[in-house]
Amino acid sequence: QKQFGPSSLNLYTGQMANISAAHTITHAIFTWAMAGTAAHDYTEMRTVVH
């Protein structure tokens, strides 16, 4: 039962932190890409209107 000690918990916590960071980065990139696309579309629409 020594396997389930602090080192095992640290490994698990570290993995969770890595997954969380990767998810946050992916979400940020996705949000940035969506915002950029929306801004581009908006600019094109304005150009067409004027």
PDB file of C-alpha atoms in Angstrom:
ATOM      1  CA  GLN A   1       0.000   0.000   0.000  1.00  0.00           C
ATOM      2  CA  LYS A   2       3.053   2.235  -0.191  1.00  0.00           C
ATOM      3  CA  GLN A   3       2.375   2.924  -3.873  1.00  0.00           C
ATOM      4  CA  PHE A   4      -0.547   5.122  -2.889  1.00  0.00           C
ATOM      5  CA  GLY A   5       1.702   7.556  -1.089  1.00  0.00           C
ATOM      6  CA  PRO A   6       2.528  11.232  -1.590  1.00  0.00           C
ATOM      7  CA  SER A   7       4.527  10.539  -4.760  1.00  0.00           C
ATOM      8  CA  SER A   8       1.538   8.865  -6.403  1.00  0.00           C
ATOM      9  CA  LEU A   9      -0.685  11.757  -5.361  1.00  0.00           C
ATOM     10  CA  ASN A  10       1.832  14.296  -6.693  1.00  0.00           C
ATOM     11  CA  LEU A  11       1.987  12.460 -10.019  1.00  0.00           C
ATOM     12  CA  TYR A  12      -1.805  12.489 -10.270  1.00  0.00           C
ATOM     13  CA  THR A  13      -2.008  16.154  -9.294  1.00  0.00           C
ATOM     14  CA  GLY A  14       0.695  17.000 -11.815  1.00  0.00           C
ATOM     15  CA  GLN A  15      -1.162  15.200 -14.577  1.00  0.00           C
ATOM     16  CA  MET A  16      -4.359  17.024 -13.670  1.00  0.00           C
ATOM     17  CA  ALA A  17      -2.507  20.350 -13.738  1.00  0.00           C
ATOM     18  CA  ASN A  18      -1.011  19.550 -17.155  1.00  0.00           C
ATOM     19  CA  ILE A  19      -4.397  18.549 -18.554  1.00  0.00           C
ATOM     20  CA  SER A  20      -5.959  21.698 -17.106  1.00  0.00           C
ATOM     21  CA  ALA A  21      -3.224  23.906 -18.584  1.00  0.00           C
ATOM     22  CA  ALA A  22      -3.526  22.235 -21.984  1.00  0.00           C
ATOM     23  CA  HIS A  23      -7.296  22.689 -21.888  1.00  0.00           C
ATOM     24  CA  THR A  24      -6.946  26.363 -20.940  1.00  0.00           C
ATOM     25  CA  ILE A  25      -4.430  26.985 -23.740  1.00  0.00           C
ATOM     26  CA  THR A  26      -6.592  25.156 -26.278  1.00  0.00           C
ATOM     27  CA  HIS A  27      -9.636  27.149 -25.162  1.00  0.00           C
ATOM     28  CA  ALA A  28      -7.700  30.420 -25.397  1.00  0.00           C
ATOM     29  CA  ILE A  29      -6.470  29.625 -28.916  1.00  0.00           C
ATOM     30  CA  PHE A  30      -9.971  28.586 -29.974  1.00  0.00           C
ATOM     31  CA  THR A  31     -11.485  31.770 -28.509  1.00  0.00           C
ATOM     32  CA  TRP A  32      -8.811  33.917 -30.158  1.00  0.00           C
ATOM     33  CA  ALA A  33      -9.377  32.208 -33.515  1.00  0.00           C
ATOM     34  CA  MET A  34     -13.145  32.642 -33.264  1.00  0.00           C
ATOM     35  CA  ALA A  35     -12.766  36.314 -32.313  1.00  0.00           C
ATOM     36  CA  GLY A  36     -10.359  36.860 -35.206  1.00  0.00           C
ATOM     37  CA  THR A  37     -12.735  35.187 -37.645  1.00  0.00           C
ATOM     38  CA  ALA A  38     -15.663  37.234 -36.363  1.00  0.00           C
ATOM     39  CA  ALA A  39     -13.676  40.469 -36.645  1.00  0.00           C
ATOM     40  CA  HIS A  40     -12.610  39.543 -40.169  1.00  0.00           C
ATOM     41  CA  ASP A  41     -16.195  38.765 -41.197  1.00  0.00           C
ATOM     42  CA  TYR A  42     -17.408  42.004 -39.605  1.00  0.00           C
ATOM     43  CA  THR A  43     -14.767  44.000 -41.483  1.00  0.00           C
ATOM     44  CA  GLU A  44     -15.735  42.326 -44.753  1.00  0.00           C
ATOM     45  CA  MET A  45     -19.416  43.034 -44.153  1.00  0.00           C
ATOM     46  CA  ARG A  46     -18.686  46.696 -43.445  1.00  0.00           C
ATOM     47  CA  THR A  47     -16.548  46.895 -46.578  1.00  0.00           C
ATOM     48  CA  VAL A  48     -19.376  45.428 -48.649  1.00  0.00           C
ATOM     49  CA  VAL A  49     -21.970  47.750 -47.107  1.00  0.00           C
ATOM     50  CA  HIS A  50     -19.950  50.918 -47.626  1.00  0.00           C
TER      51      HIS A  50
END
